[in-house]
CSV table of C-alpha atoms and ligand atoms in Angstrom, one decimal:
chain,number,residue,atom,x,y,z
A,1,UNK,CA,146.5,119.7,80.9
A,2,UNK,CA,149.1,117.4,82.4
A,3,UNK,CA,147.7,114.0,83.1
A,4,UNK,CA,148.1,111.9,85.7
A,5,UNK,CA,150.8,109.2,85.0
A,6,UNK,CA,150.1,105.2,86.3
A,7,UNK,CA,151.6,102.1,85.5
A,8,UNK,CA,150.7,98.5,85.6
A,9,UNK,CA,153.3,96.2,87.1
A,10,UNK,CA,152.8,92.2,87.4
A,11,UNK,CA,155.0,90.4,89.8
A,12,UNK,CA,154.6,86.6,90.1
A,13,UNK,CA,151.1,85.4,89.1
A,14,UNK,CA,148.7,84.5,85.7
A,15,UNK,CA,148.4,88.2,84.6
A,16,UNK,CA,144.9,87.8,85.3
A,17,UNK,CA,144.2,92.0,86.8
A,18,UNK,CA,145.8,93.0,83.5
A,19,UNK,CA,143.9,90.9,81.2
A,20,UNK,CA,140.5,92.0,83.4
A,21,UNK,CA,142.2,95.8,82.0
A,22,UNK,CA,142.5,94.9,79.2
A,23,UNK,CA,139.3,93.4,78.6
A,24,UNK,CA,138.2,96.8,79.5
A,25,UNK,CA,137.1,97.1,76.0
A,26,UNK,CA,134.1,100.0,76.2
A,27,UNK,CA,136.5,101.9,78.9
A,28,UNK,CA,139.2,101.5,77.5
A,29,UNK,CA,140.0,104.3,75.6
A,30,UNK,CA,138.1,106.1,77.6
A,31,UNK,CA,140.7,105.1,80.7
A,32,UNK,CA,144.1,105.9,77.8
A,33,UNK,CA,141.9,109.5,76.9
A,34,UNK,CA,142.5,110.4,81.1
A,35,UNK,CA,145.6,109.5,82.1
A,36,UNK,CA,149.3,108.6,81.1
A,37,UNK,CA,149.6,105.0,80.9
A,38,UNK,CA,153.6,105.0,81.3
A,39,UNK,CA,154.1,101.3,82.1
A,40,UNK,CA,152.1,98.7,81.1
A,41,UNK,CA,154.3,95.4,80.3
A,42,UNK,CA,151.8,93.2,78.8
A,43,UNK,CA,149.8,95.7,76.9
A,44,UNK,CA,153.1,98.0,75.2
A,45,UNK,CA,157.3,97.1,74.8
A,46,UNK,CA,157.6,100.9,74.9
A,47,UNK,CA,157.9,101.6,79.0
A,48,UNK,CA,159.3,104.1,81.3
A,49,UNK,CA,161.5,102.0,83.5
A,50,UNK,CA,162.1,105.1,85.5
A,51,UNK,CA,160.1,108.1,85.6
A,52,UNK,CA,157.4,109.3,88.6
A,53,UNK,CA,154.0,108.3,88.9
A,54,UNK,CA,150.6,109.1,90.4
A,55,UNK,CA,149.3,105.4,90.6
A,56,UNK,CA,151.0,102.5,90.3
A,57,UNK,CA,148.7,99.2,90.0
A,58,UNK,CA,150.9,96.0,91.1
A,59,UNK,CA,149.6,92.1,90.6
A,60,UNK,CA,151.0,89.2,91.3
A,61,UNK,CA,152.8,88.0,94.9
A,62,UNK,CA,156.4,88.8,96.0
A,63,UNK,CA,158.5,85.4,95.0
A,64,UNK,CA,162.1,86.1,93.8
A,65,UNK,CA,164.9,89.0,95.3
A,66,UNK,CA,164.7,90.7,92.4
A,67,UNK,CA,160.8,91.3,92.7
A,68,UNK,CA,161.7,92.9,95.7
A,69,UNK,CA,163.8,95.3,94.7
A,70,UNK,CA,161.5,96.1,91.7
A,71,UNK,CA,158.8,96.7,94.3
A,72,UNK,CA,160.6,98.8,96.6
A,73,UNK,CA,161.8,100.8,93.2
A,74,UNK,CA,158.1,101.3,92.3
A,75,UNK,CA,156.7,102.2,96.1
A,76,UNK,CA,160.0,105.2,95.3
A,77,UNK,CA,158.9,106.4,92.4
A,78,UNK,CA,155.3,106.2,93.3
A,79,UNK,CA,152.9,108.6,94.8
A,80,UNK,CA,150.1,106.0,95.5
A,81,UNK,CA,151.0,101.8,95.1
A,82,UNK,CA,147.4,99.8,94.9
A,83,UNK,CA,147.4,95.9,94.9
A,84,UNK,CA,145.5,94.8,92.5
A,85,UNK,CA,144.1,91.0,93.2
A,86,UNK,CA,144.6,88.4,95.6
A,87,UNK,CA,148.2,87.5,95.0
A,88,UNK,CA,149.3,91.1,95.7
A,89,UNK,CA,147.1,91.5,99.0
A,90,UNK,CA,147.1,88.3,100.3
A,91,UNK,CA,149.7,86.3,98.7
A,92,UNK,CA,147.1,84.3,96.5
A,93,UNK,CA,147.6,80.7,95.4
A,94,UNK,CA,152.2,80.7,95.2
A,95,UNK,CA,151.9,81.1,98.8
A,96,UNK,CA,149.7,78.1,99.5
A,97,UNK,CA,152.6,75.7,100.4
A,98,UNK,CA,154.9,78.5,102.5
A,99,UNK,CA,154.4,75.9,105.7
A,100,UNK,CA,157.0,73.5,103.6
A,101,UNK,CA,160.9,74.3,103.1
A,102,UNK,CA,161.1,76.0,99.4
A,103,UNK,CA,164.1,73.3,98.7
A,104,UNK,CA,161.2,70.2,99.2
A,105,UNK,CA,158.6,72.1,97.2
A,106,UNK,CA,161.3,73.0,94.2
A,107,UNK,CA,162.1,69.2,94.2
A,108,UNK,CA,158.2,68.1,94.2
A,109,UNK,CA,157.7,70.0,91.4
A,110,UNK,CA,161.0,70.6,89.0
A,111,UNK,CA,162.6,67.0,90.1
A,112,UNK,CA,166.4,67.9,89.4
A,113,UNK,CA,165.6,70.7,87.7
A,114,UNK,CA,165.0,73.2,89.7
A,115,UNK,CA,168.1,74.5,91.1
A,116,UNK,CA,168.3,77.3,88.8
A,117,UNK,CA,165.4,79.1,90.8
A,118,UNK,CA,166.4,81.7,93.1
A,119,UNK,CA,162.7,82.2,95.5
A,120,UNK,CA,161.4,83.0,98.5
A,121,UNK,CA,158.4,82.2,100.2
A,122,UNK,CA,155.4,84.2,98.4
A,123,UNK,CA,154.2,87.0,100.3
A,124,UNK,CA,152.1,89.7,99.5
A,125,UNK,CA,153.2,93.3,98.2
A,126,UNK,CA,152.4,95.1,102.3
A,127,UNK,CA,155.1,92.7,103.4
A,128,UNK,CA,157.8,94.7,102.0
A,129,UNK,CA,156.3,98.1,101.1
A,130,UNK,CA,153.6,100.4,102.2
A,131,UNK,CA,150.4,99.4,100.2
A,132,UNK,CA,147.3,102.8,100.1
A,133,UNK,CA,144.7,100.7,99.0
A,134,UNK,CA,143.8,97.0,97.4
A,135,UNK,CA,141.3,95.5,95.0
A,136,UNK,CA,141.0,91.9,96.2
A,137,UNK,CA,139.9,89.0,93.8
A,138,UNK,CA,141.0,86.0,91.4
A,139,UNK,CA,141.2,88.2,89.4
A,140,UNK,CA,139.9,91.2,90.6
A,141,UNK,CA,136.5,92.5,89.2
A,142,UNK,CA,136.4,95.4,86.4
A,143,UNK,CA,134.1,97.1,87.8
A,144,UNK,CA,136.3,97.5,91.2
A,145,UNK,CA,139.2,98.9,88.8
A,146,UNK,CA,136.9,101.1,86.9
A,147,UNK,CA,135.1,102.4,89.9
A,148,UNK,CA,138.6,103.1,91.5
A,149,UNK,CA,140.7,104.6,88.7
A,150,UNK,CA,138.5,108.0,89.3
A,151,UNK,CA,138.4,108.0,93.1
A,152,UNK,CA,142.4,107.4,93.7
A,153,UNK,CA,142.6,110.5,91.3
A,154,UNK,CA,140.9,112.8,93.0
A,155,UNK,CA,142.0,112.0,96.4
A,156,UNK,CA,139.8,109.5,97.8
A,157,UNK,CA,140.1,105.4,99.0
A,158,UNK,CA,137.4,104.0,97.8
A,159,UNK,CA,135.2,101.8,99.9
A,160,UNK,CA,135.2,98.0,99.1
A,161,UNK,CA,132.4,95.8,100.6
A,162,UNK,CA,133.3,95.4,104.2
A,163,UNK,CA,131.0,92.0,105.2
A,164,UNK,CA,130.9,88.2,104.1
A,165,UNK,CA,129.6,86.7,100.3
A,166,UNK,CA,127.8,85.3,102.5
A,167,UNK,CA,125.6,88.5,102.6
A,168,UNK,CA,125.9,88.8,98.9
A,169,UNK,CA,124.5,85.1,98.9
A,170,UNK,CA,120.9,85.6,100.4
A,171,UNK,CA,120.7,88.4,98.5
A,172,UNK,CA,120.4,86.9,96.1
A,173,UNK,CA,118.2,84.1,98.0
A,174,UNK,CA,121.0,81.2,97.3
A,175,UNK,CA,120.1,78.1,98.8
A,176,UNK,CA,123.1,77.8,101.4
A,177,UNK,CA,125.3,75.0,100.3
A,178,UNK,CA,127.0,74.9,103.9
A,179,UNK,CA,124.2,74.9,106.3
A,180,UNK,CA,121.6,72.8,103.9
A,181,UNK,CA,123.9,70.4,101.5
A,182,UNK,CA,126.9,70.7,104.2
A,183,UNK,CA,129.5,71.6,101.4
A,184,UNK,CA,132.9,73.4,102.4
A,185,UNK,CA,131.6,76.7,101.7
A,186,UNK,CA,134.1,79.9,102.9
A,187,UNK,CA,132.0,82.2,102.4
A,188,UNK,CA,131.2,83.2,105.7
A,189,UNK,CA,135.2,84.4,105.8
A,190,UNK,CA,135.7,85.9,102.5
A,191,UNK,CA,135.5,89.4,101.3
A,192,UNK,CA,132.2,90.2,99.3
A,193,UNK,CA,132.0,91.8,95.9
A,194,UNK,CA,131.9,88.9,93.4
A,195,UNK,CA,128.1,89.1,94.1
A,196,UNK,CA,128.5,85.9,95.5
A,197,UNK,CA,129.4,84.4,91.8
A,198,UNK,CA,130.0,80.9,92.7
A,199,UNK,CA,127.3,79.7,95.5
A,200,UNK,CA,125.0,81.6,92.6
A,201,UNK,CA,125.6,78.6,90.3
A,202,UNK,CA,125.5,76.0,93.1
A,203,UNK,CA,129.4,75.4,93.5
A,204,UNK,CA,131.0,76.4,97.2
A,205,UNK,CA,132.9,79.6,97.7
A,206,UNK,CA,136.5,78.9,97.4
A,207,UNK,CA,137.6,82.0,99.2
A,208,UNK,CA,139.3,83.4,96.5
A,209,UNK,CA,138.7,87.6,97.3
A,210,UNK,CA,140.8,87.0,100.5
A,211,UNK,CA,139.6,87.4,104.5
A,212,UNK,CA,137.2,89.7,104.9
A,213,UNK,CA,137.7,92.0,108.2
A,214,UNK,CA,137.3,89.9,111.7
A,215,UNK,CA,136.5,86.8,110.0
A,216,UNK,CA,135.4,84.1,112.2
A,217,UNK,CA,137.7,81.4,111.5
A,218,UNK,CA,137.5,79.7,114.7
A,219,UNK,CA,133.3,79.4,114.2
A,220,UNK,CA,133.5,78.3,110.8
A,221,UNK,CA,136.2,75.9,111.1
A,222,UNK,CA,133.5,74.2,114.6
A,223,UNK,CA,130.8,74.5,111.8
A,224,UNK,CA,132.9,72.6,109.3
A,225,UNK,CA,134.4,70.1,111.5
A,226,UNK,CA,130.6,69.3,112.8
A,227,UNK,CA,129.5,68.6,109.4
A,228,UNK,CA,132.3,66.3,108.9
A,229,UNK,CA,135.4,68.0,107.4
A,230,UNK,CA,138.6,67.1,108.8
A,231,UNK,CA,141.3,69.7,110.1
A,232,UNK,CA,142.8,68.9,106.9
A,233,UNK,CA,140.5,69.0,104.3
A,234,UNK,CA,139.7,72.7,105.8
A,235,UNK,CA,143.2,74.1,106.3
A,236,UNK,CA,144.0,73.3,102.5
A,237,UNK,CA,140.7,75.1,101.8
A,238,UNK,CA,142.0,77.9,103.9
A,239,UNK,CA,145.5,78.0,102.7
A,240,UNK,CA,144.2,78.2,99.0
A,241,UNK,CA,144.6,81.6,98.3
A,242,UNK,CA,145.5,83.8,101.3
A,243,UNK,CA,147.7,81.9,103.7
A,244,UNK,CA,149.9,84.8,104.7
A,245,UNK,CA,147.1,86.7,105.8
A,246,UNK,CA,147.0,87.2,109.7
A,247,UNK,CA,143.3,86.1,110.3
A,248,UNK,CA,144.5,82.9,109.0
A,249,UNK,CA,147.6,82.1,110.5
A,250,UNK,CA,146.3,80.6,113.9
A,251,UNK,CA,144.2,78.4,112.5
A,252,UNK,CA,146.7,77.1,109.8
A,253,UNK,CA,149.7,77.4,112.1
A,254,UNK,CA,147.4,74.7,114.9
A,255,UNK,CA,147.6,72.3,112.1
A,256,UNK,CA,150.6,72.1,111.4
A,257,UNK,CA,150.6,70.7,115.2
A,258,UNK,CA,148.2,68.0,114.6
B,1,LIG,S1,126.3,79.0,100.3
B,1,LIG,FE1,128.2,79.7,101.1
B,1,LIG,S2,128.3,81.9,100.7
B,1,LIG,FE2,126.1,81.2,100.4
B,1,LIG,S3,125.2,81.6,102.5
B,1,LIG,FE3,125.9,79.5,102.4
B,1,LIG,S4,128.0,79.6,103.4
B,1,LIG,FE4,127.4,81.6,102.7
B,2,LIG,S1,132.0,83.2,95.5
B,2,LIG,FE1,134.0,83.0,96.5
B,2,LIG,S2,135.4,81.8,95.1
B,2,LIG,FE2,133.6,82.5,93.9
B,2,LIG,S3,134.2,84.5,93.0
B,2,LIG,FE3,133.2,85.0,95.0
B,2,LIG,S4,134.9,85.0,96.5
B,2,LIG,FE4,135.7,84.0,94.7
């Protein structure tokens, strides 16, 4: 039996979806028994550059030219692409500063050194290329890969949670560390399915999974402001990890007017 062929690309980012593969160590074997792992950078030197493949897996944002050509050569050879964490489906933490000219943010950081780097603004993967599905997170859960790996092979999208950590959060009867200790909690806007990991152990979601669909920004950012955050203290909250995404962009582009 032929099996199906994938490959695990990173772009920009810590290489933190294909250590959480990695670290697949009861699966693992199990996951190399069922398919054709063709490309797999940090696990293998031994890659096809070239040939087809049923799924390819992509981290990490969009930053230099050349990462856009590599994308747009993997969406080609590709019969399903699937962003795998934040920085693929949001733009993650590089595109936290795209509101300031690349040249200023090269100089803050390199001094005189940086000349030598050819970027461009950070974007996620669906800027450029059709994206069929994502697995959100910083990095993404395992158990979102491994529930996924079966589901894209026979056909199906599988579903993600749809609703807030915040739901996640009294689940699991969290004391809320917005409404009751009036800490800059986003969890309200972000996408569930870290089983609301952080509130759990008293510290304030950071947002890290991304937006989740129809977030209110404009009533969490009243509720915020009412408990005494500043516009700015909650736009580099917002801007932390998924600035390029849509539902944030009113909110972060009114600031930049203030
Ligand atoms: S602590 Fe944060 S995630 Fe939990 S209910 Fe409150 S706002 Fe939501
Ligand atoms: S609680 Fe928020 S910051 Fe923490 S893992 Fe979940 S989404 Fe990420």
């Amino acid at each position: 039996m032929v099996k199906p062929k994938i490959g695990i690309f990173g772009l920009t980012g810590c290489s933190g979806e294909q250590i959480v593969i990695l670290n697949c160590e009861d699966e693992l074997l199990d996951i190399a028994g069922a398919v054709d792992i063709r490309v797999f950078h940090t696990a293998t030197s031994d890659n096809d550059e070239e040939g087809p493949l049923d799924i390819a897996f992509v981290e990490g944002s969009v930053v230099k030219p050349e990462e856009v050509d590599l994308l747009k050569k993997i969406r080609k050879r590709s019969k399903l692409l699937v962003a795998i964490g934040t920085c693929a489906t949001w733009g993650g933490i590089p595109a936290m500063h795209n509101e300031l000219a690349r040249d200023e943010l090269c100089k803050a950081v390199y001094g005189g050194n940086g000349d030598c780097f050819e970027t461009i603004p950070p974007q996620p993967l669906r800027t450029f290329v059709k994206v069929d599905y994502a697995i959100s997170g910083c990095p993404m859960e395992k158990e979102d890969f491994l529930r996924a790996i079966p589901m894209l092979l026979h056909g199906d999208l599988p579903l993600l949670p749809n609703y807030a950590v915040c739901t996640e959060c009294k689940m699991r009867e969290n004391e809320c560390l917005l409404v009751t200790r009036g800490q800059l909690c986003l969890g309200p806007l972000t996408q569930a399915g870290c089983n609301a990991r952080c509130p759990s152990y008293g510290v304030a979601c950071c947002g890290c999974r991304g937006p989740v669909d129809e977030a209110n920004v404009a009533s969490e950012v009243k509720i915020l402001e009412e408990k005494g955050f500043t516009l700015v203290d909650i736009h580099n909250a917002l801007r932390t990890f998924a600035a390029p995404a849509q539902a944030l962009q009113a909110e972060l582009g009114r600031g930049k007017n203030e």
